Amino acid sequence: MSFQIIEQSTKYDVCIVGSGAGGGMAAKILADKGFKIALVEAGPNFDPANPEQRTQLRWPYESPRRGASTVRAFGDFDMAYGGWQIDGEPYTKAPGTEFDWFRSQMVGGRTNHWGRISLRFGPLDFKRKDFDGKGDNWPIGYEDVRPYYDKVDKLIGVFGTKENIPNEPDGFFLPPPKPRLHELYLKKGTSKVGIPMIPSRLSILTKRVNKKRQACFYCNQCSRSCSVYGDFSSSSVLVNPAIETGNVDLFTNAMVREVITDENGKASGVYYINKEDGKDYRIKAKVVILAASACSSARILLNSKSTTHPNGLANSSEVVGKYLHDSTGASRMAFMPELMDRKRYNEDGVGGMHMYTPWWLNDDKNLGFSRGYHIEYWGGMGMPSYGFGFNTEFLHTLAPQVLGDRKAGGYGVGLMQDVKRFYGSTLGMAGRGESIPRAENRCEIDSQKVDKYGIPVLKFNYKWSEEEVKQAAHMQDSFEAIIKSIGAIPLGDKPGKETNYGLENPGRIIHEVGTTRMGADATTSVLNEYNQAHDVSNLFVVDGGAFVSQADKNPTWTILALAWRASDYLAEEMKKGNI
Amino acid sequence: MDRRESLKTLIIGGAGTTMLLSCRIDDKPDTVGISENIESDFDYGRTPEEERWDENLMSEQFYTENELATMAILADIIIPGQGDYPPASKTGITDFIEFISKDIPEHQTPMRGGLRWLRTESHKRFDKDFTEISSEEQLKIVEDIAYPMDVKPQFSQAAIFFSRLRNLVTTGYFTSKPGIEFLGYMGNKPNVWDGVPQDVLDEHGLAYDEKMLKVAIKPEERNEIEDWNDYIV
Ligand SMILES: Cc1cc2nc3c(=O)[nH]c(=O)nc-3n(C[C@H](O)[C@H](O)[C@H](O)COP(=O)(O)OP(=O)(O)OC[C@H]3O[C@@H](n4cnc5c(N)ncnc54)[C@H](O)[C@@H]3O)c2cc1C
């Protein structure tokens, strides 16, 4: 077969690569404004209401592995097509460094299964350098993004409460659900040790925001994506409505290899490989928006080499791929004897915690590390799946009163009863913290390797610094204080220095951002403050790549707000004829 | 067919789909057009590749007849059932362990080796296969390996095997339909969460504070479309 590139005949106003948070938002806003859009997605189509794809409300016994995470990384019913590794699409790591990269390839990307924790960055979060001298400030501040956070709140819906905490801005909140039992215990305990807990802020509809989406019916399964659209998935909430305008052509199973440029160095479209027929295609567009997720977009840019852009596209600063950073993460579990022998009731609630702890020590300058973390909690009488009831003998040793004259372990009716008695008495917590972006932490093109589509792959090079390790140590102290405050018993040994205090590998928290950061100075940043490439005026990146620093807040609400802001700006510039 | 009709046809679908019906608490559900669908027996939202992978695993056989029979006996010793709740062997436990041992191959050698140890032990003590000795004799062996924190040195490996088996049997049972009922898990269905029941709060000496009661979602308002006109941030 001769090599040939098939050209799609339509010339689009905008070609958007990736349909996750950033791409979905850009598609929705620009389609509403009447632009003709090609939305190009590497994975298959997905709609949580499609019964063939639905996993919501399935029982563990509907899966032959009872929900185990062998095929899908977060369990058999989780709604991510992809994982830490994808067949035929490898990535590599520089020796002595760690990075785990989670990809989900499907319409909606990782927003189909994400945790729905929807936090605004606060005023401090955009200007951390002003306070601790580390990293860089964003070129914009909270007031620039605030109107877009407001719009995102109203369009998508997020529950929460007005708290007036200086760096945790309030928004347009739907009413929160009441806390669960263990959350009430935690609230009571943490208040005794000076750690705050407030209702969580999740993009789940406790009330409706429009007629197309129903309210949450409390099955706790947002990670499976909601078939009545009661939570935010880009697929159901942004991509579907964008397509309904008639202005969007959706290309699925279309793996973009590079951005094409014309003789003036301007973007003129993309090349993609159709995974179904294996052929190469070209889409022409006046504007290209990358939203393939921070590392994928950096990869596309670095692979888009030409005589006018020898380092890759939009990379005259040589910053593409650098300043990669993820949230820090560490966790601890506990067993709470008071929660044994619980009365049964349906405690599913929404698909996430009903309360959380925002960072509470912004004013403390003597911590030995610079940036904060928030704490997420889990527990309750959830649906059993693979792993449930493991190591009952271990719980026996913590609650010997259960055994009477029996010994730990065992079998028979006694064991059955013990499992029943322990149900709902374990809980856990995890810190999610801000790391300091550094140029050395990066992804670059591996000079030795291509994926099965022949596209050069990413090589990661990422190390934590003492800052992050000290922060994890502090998290562990906080966890112990919290566990003690509720009269619970921490499980396992307290992670110490030898394990970096349980600090997870970079990438593990799946908040990777910063690879195409924005800035006022074109020599030290890739994008301007509107997510527009300094070097190429008709090229935008609207995923987490644009972040200068990732606060201790999960990134997606900010990705969404910035993608909307960039889309408004782009539309204005096109109207003015500047693009 | 109007939407209401097409929703009715869902009743022939899987358990999950029929449940969605009862969650339609509002009387004018002009929402998603869930299409007609008849689900096959083994369909829980797999991609074509995942379906092939599952089928592939199911087409292979790892355990022998004797191993499966031994496992069924042990499973019923571990989870014998109680009252109306059946013993583990009646809940598909061997199918599950057969599948998971291919899905998570790390189980294979410890399980096969443990079962083989048991066979040898049974022959040594009673000169018969484990499946042929009496229940009292079976329990004699099990008693020696069932308490991992309190095991004689010569049974240390066998106790580790038994703990693995106990894990698999327990997890298999409590993820089966009867096991979930025995456990008393009451969720996985559309409902309206309005907080911890009052008697449970009382039992634990806890209460919702005034502020929470004021701001929390009121069940009767859940189907309203939020109106931001008077909302001040
Ligand atoms: C388990 C989990 C829980 C999370 N919880 C939270 C949370 O609670 N709060 C929060 O804020 N964040 C959370 N996140 C992170 C959140 O999912 C991401 O921040 C968000 O999805 C990023 O949006 P994105 O548009 O940049 O990328 P994605 O959502 O990853 O979408 C990128 C899309 O681009 C496509 N794509 C990639 N490469 C190409 C290519 N070459 N050609 C064509 N298409 C391509 C992909 O297939 C994908 O669909 C969580 C993530 C995970 C995995």
mmCIF file with all atom_site columns, C-alpha atoms in Angstrom, chain A residues 121-229:
data_model
loop_
_atom_site.group_PDB
_atom_site.id
_atom_site.type_symbol
_atom_site.label_atom_id
_atom_site.label_alt_id
_atom_site.label_comp_id
_atom_site.label_asym_id
_atom_site.label_entity_id
_atom_site.label_seq_id
_atom_site.pdbx_PDB_ins_code
_atom_site.Cartn_x
_atom_site.Cartn_y
_atom_site.Cartn_z
_atom_site.occupancy
_atom_site.B_iso_or_equiv
_atom_site.pdbx_formal_charge
_atom_site.auth_seq_id
_atom_site.auth_comp_id
_atom_site.auth_asym_id
_atom_site.auth_atom_id
_atom_site.pdbx_PDB_model_num
ATOM 1   C CA . PHE A 1 121 ? -7.643  28.368 43.312 1.00 0.00 ? 121 PHE A CA 1
ATOM 2   C CA . GLY A 1 122 ? -7.469  31.254 45.771 1.00 0.00 ? 122 GLY A CA 1
ATOM 3   C CA . PRO A 1 123 ? -5.735  34.630 45.455 1.00 0.00 ? 123 PRO A CA 1
ATOM 4   C CA . LEU A 1 124 ? -2.573  33.269 47.121 1.00 0.00 ? 124 LEU A CA 1
ATOM 5   C CA . ASP A 1 125 ? -2.411  30.315 44.780 1.00 0.00 ? 125 ASP A CA 1
ATOM 6   C CA . PHE A 1 126 ? -1.752  32.483 41.743 1.00 0.00 ? 126 PHE A CA 1
ATOM 7   C CA . LYS A 1 127 ? 1.001   34.462 43.473 1.00 0.00 ? 127 LYS A CA 1
ATOM 8   C CA . ARG A 1 128 ? 2.856   32.073 45.732 1.00 0.00 ? 128 ARG A CA 1
ATOM 9   C CA . LYS A 1 129 ? 6.257   33.430 44.741 1.00 0.00 ? 129 LYS A CA 1
ATOM 10  C CA . ASP A 1 130 ? 5.325   36.761 46.300 1.00 0.00 ? 130 ASP A CA 1
ATOM 11  C CA . PHE A 1 131 ? 5.070   34.997 49.631 1.00 0.00 ? 131 PHE A CA 1
ATOM 12  C CA . ASP A 1 132 ? 7.723   32.300 49.660 1.00 0.00 ? 132 ASP A CA 1
ATOM 13  C CA . GLY A 1 133 ? 10.034  33.381 46.824 1.00 0.00 ? 133 GLY A CA 1
ATOM 14  C CA . LYS A 1 134 ? 9.833   29.984 45.160 1.00 0.00 ? 134 LYS A CA 1
ATOM 15  C CA . GLY A 1 135 ? 8.730   29.020 41.669 1.00 0.00 ? 135 GLY A CA 1
ATOM 16  C CA . ASP A 1 136 ? 6.934   31.703 39.678 1.00 0.00 ? 136 ASP A CA 1
ATOM 17  C CA . ASN A 1 137 ? 3.799   33.780 39.907 1.00 0.00 ? 137 ASN A CA 1
ATOM 18  C CA . TRP A 1 138 ? 1.028   33.305 37.388 1.00 0.00 ? 138 TRP A CA 1
ATOM 19  C CA . PRO A 1 139 ? 0.684   36.231 34.949 1.00 0.00 ? 139 PRO A CA 1
ATOM 20  C CA . ILE A 1 140 ? -2.951  36.463 36.089 1.00 0.00 ? 140 ILE A CA 1
ATOM 21  C CA . GLY A 1 141 ? -4.610  36.582 39.472 1.00 0.00 ? 141 GLY A CA 1
ATOM 22  C CA . TYR A 1 142 ? -7.767  35.333 41.111 1.00 0.00 ? 142 TYR A CA 1
ATOM 23  C CA . GLU A 1 143 ? -9.800  38.335 39.982 1.00 0.00 ? 143 GLU A CA 1
ATOM 24  C CA . ASP A 1 144 ? -9.018  37.542 36.335 1.00 0.00 ? 144 ASP A CA 1
ATOM 25  C CA . VAL A 1 145 ? -10.303 34.009 36.622 1.00 0.00 ? 145 VAL A CA 1
ATOM 26  C CA . ARG A 1 146 ? -13.099 34.607 39.100 1.00 0.00 ? 146 ARG A CA 1
ATOM 27  C CA . PRO A 1 147 ? -15.806 35.526 36.550 1.00 0.00 ? 147 PRO A CA 1
ATOM 28  C CA . TYR A 1 148 ? -15.065 32.275 34.752 1.00 0.00 ? 148 TYR A CA 1
ATOM 29  C CA . TYR A 1 149 ? -15.182 30.211 37.910 1.00 0.00 ? 149 TYR A CA 1
ATOM 30  C CA . ASP A 1 150 ? -18.603 31.790 38.461 1.00 0.00 ? 150 ASP A CA 1
ATOM 31  C CA . LYS A 1 151 ? -19.744 30.786 34.987 1.00 0.00 ? 151 LYS A CA 1
ATOM 32  C CA . VAL A 1 152 ? -18.390 27.258 35.340 1.00 0.00 ? 152 VAL A CA 1
ATOM 33  C CA . ASP A 1 153 ? -20.201 26.859 38.670 1.00 0.00 ? 153 ASP A CA 1
ATOM 34  C CA . LYS A 1 154 ? -23.486 27.870 37.108 1.00 0.00 ? 154 LYS A CA 1
ATOM 35  C CA . LEU A 1 155 ? -23.127 25.907 33.873 1.00 0.00 ? 155 LEU A CA 1
ATOM 36  C CA . ILE A 1 156 ? -21.874 22.659 35.389 1.00 0.00 ? 156 ILE A CA 1
ATOM 37  C CA . GLY A 1 157 ? -23.039 22.759 39.004 1.00 0.00 ? 157 GLY A CA 1
ATOM 38  C CA . VAL A 1 158 ? -21.039 22.239 42.178 1.00 0.00 ? 158 VAL A CA 1
ATOM 39  C CA . PHE A 1 159 ? -22.223 21.816 45.746 1.00 0.00 ? 159 PHE A CA 1
ATOM 40  C CA . GLY A 1 160 ? -20.543 23.414 48.709 1.00 0.00 ? 160 GLY A CA 1
ATOM 41  C CA . THR A 1 161 ? -20.986 26.031 51.391 1.00 0.00 ? 161 THR A CA 1
ATOM 42  C CA . LYS A 1 162 ? -19.979 29.642 51.789 1.00 0.00 ? 162 LYS A CA 1
ATOM 43  C CA . GLU A 1 163 ? -17.233 29.659 54.379 1.00 0.00 ? 163 GLU A CA 1
ATOM 44  C CA . ASN A 1 164 ? -15.415 32.948 53.911 1.00 0.00 ? 164 ASN A CA 1
ATOM 45  C CA . ILE A 1 165 ? -11.989 31.341 54.173 1.00 0.00 ? 165 ILE A CA 1
ATOM 46  C CA . PRO A 1 166 ? -9.510  33.738 52.585 1.00 0.00 ? 166 PRO A CA 1
ATOM 47  C CA . ASN A 1 167 ? -7.716  31.389 50.189 1.00 0.00 ? 167 ASN A CA 1
ATOM 48  C CA . GLU A 1 168 ? -10.658 29.044 49.588 1.00 0.00 ? 168 GLU A CA 1
ATOM 49  C CA . PRO A 1 169 ? -12.980 31.270 47.556 1.00 0.00 ? 169 PRO A CA 1
ATOM 50  C CA . ASP A 1 170 ? -16.694 30.600 47.760 1.00 0.00 ? 170 ASP A CA 1
ATOM 51  C CA . GLY A 1 171 ? -18.660 30.085 44.587 1.00 0.00 ? 171 GLY A CA 1
ATOM 52  C CA . PHE A 1 172 ? -22.159 29.534 43.297 1.00 0.00 ? 172 PHE A CA 1
ATOM 53  C CA . PHE A 1 173 ? -22.868 26.469 45.348 1.00 0.00 ? 173 PHE A CA 1
ATOM 54  C CA . LEU A 1 174 ? -25.720 24.003 45.234 1.00 0.00 ? 174 LEU A CA 1
ATOM 55  C CA . PRO A 1 175 ? -26.700 22.791 48.716 1.00 0.00 ? 175 PRO A CA 1
ATOM 56  C CA . PRO A 1 176 ? -24.365 20.106 50.110 1.00 0.00 ? 176 PRO A CA 1
ATOM 57  C CA . PRO A 1 177 ? -25.456 16.656 51.297 1.00 0.00 ? 177 PRO A CA 1
ATOM 58  C CA . LYS A 1 178 ? -25.422 16.041 55.045 1.00 0.00 ? 178 LYS A CA 1
ATOM 59  C CA . PRO A 1 179 ? -22.292 14.295 56.346 1.00 0.00 ? 179 PRO A CA 1
ATOM 60  C CA . ARG A 1 180 ? -22.114 10.545 56.875 1.00 0.00 ? 180 ARG A CA 1
ATOM 61  C CA . LEU A 1 181 ? -21.573 9.018  60.301 1.00 0.00 ? 181 LEU A CA 1
ATOM 62  C CA . HIS A 1 182 ? -17.773 8.716  60.141 1.00 0.00 ? 182 HIS A CA 1
ATOM 63  C CA . GLU A 1 183 ? -17.619 12.252 58.793 1.00 0.00 ? 183 GLU A CA 1
ATOM 64  C CA . LEU A 1 184 ? -19.495 13.520 61.829 1.00 0.00 ? 184 LEU A CA 1
ATOM 65  C CA . TYR A 1 185 ? -17.021 11.715 64.060 1.00 0.00 ? 185 TYR A CA 1
ATOM 66  C CA . LEU A 1 186 ? -14.139 13.224 62.095 1.00 0.00 ? 186 LEU A CA 1
ATOM 67  C CA . LYS A 1 187 ? -15.607 16.702 62.267 1.00 0.00 ? 187 LYS A CA 1
ATOM 68  C CA . LYS A 1 188 ? -15.960 16.409 66.025 1.00 0.00 ? 188 LYS A CA 1
ATOM 69  C CA . GLY A 1 189 ? -12.472 14.973 66.448 1.00 0.00 ? 189 GLY A CA 1
ATOM 70  C CA . THR A 1 190 ? -10.608 17.356 64.168 1.00 0.00 ? 190 THR A CA 1
ATOM 71  C CA . SER A 1 191 ? -12.154 20.388 65.827 1.00 0.00 ? 191 SER A CA 1
ATOM 72  C CA . LYS A 1 192 ? -10.493 19.271 69.077 1.00 0.00 ? 192 LYS A CA 1
ATOM 73  C CA . VAL A 1 193 ? -7.048  19.250 67.446 1.00 0.00 ? 193 VAL A CA 1
ATOM 74  C CA . GLY A 1 194 ? -7.438  22.495 65.529 1.00 0.00 ? 194 GLY A CA 1
ATOM 75  C CA . ILE A 1 195 ? -7.911  20.999 62.057 1.00 0.00 ? 195 ILE A CA 1
ATOM 76  C CA . PRO A 1 196 ? -10.915 22.394 60.163 1.00 0.00 ? 196 PRO A CA 1
ATOM 77  C CA . MET A 1 197 ? -13.446 20.357 58.223 1.00 0.00 ? 197 MET A CA 1
ATOM 78  C CA . ILE A 1 198 ? -16.017 21.855 55.895 1.00 0.00 ? 198 ILE A CA 1
ATOM 79  C CA . PRO A 1 199 ? -18.550 20.413 53.448 1.00 0.00 ? 199 PRO A CA 1
ATOM 80  C CA . SER A 1 200 ? -16.776 19.240 50.327 1.00 0.00 ? 200 SER A CA 1
ATOM 81  C CA . ARG A 1 201 ? -17.144 20.945 46.965 1.00 0.00 ? 201 ARG A CA 1
ATOM 82  C CA . LEU A 1 202 ? -18.003 18.409 44.303 1.00 0.00 ? 202 LEU A CA 1
ATOM 83  C CA . SER A 1 203 ? -19.510 18.869 40.853 1.00 0.00 ? 203 SER A CA 1
ATOM 84  C CA . ILE A 1 204 ? -22.473 16.632 41.554 1.00 0.00 ? 204 ILE A CA 1
ATOM 85  C CA . LEU A 1 205 ? -26.044 17.888 41.209 1.00 0.00 ? 205 LEU A CA 1
ATOM 86  C CA . THR A 1 206 ? -27.798 17.872 44.549 1.00 0.00 ? 206 THR A CA 1
ATOM 87  C CA . LYS A 1 207 ? -30.236 20.106 42.650 1.00 0.00 ? 207 LYS A CA 1
ATOM 88  C CA . ARG A 1 208 ? -30.680 20.467 38.935 1.00 0.00 ? 208 ARG A CA 1
ATOM 89  C CA . VAL A 1 209 ? -29.013 23.172 36.872 1.00 0.00 ? 209 VAL A CA 1
ATOM 90  C CA . ASN A 1 210 ? -30.945 22.552 33.657 1.00 0.00 ? 210 ASN A CA 1
ATOM 91  C CA . LYS A 1 211 ? -33.600 20.300 32.185 1.00 0.00 ? 211 LYS A CA 1
ATOM 92  C CA . LYS A 1 212 ? -31.231 17.914 30.494 1.00 0.00 ? 212 LYS A CA 1
ATOM 93  C CA . ARG A 1 213 ? -29.577 16.664 33.627 1.00 0.00 ? 213 ARG A CA 1
ATOM 94  C CA . GLN A 1 214 ? -31.255 15.002 36.574 1.00 0.00 ? 214 GLN A CA 1
ATOM 95  C CA . ALA A 1 215 ? -30.349 15.421 40.195 1.00 0.00 ? 215 ALA A CA 1
ATOM 96  C CA . CYS A 1 216 ? -28.034 12.984 41.920 1.00 0.00 ? 216 CYS A CA 1
ATOM 97  C CA . PHE A 1 217 ? -29.757 9.829  43.174 1.00 0.00 ? 217 PHE A CA 1
ATOM 98  C CA . TYR A 1 218 ? -26.994 8.987  45.650 1.00 0.00 ? 218 TYR A CA 1
ATOM 99  C CA . CYS A 1 219 ? -25.491 5.751  44.402 1.00 0.00 ? 219 CYS A CA 1
ATOM 100 C CA . ASN A 1 220 ? -21.930 6.811  45.257 1.00 0.00 ? 220 ASN A CA 1
ATOM 101 C CA . GLN A 1 221 ? -20.732 5.782  41.802 1.00 0.00 ? 221 GLN A CA 1
ATOM 102 C CA . CYS A 1 222 ? -19.617 8.967  40.037 1.00 0.00 ? 222 CYS A CA 1
ATOM 103 C CA . SER A 1 223 ? -16.440 7.131  39.076 1.00 0.00 ? 223 SER A CA 1
ATOM 104 C CA . ARG A 1 224 ? -18.642 5.070  36.767 1.00 0.00 ? 224 ARG A CA 1
ATOM 105 C CA . SER A 1 225 ? -20.049 8.245  35.120 1.00 0.00 ? 225 SER A CA 1
ATOM 106 C CA . CYS A 1 226 ? -23.688 9.030  35.667 1.00 0.00 ? 226 CYS A CA 1
ATOM 107 C CA . SER A 1 227 ? -26.313 7.848  33.207 1.00 0.00 ? 227 SER A CA 1
ATOM 108 C CA . VAL A 1 228 ? -28.741 10.605 34.206 1.00 0.00 ? 228 VAL A CA 1
ATOM 109 C CA . TYR A 1 229 ? -25.939 13.163 33.970 1.00 0.00 ? 229 TYR A CA 1
#
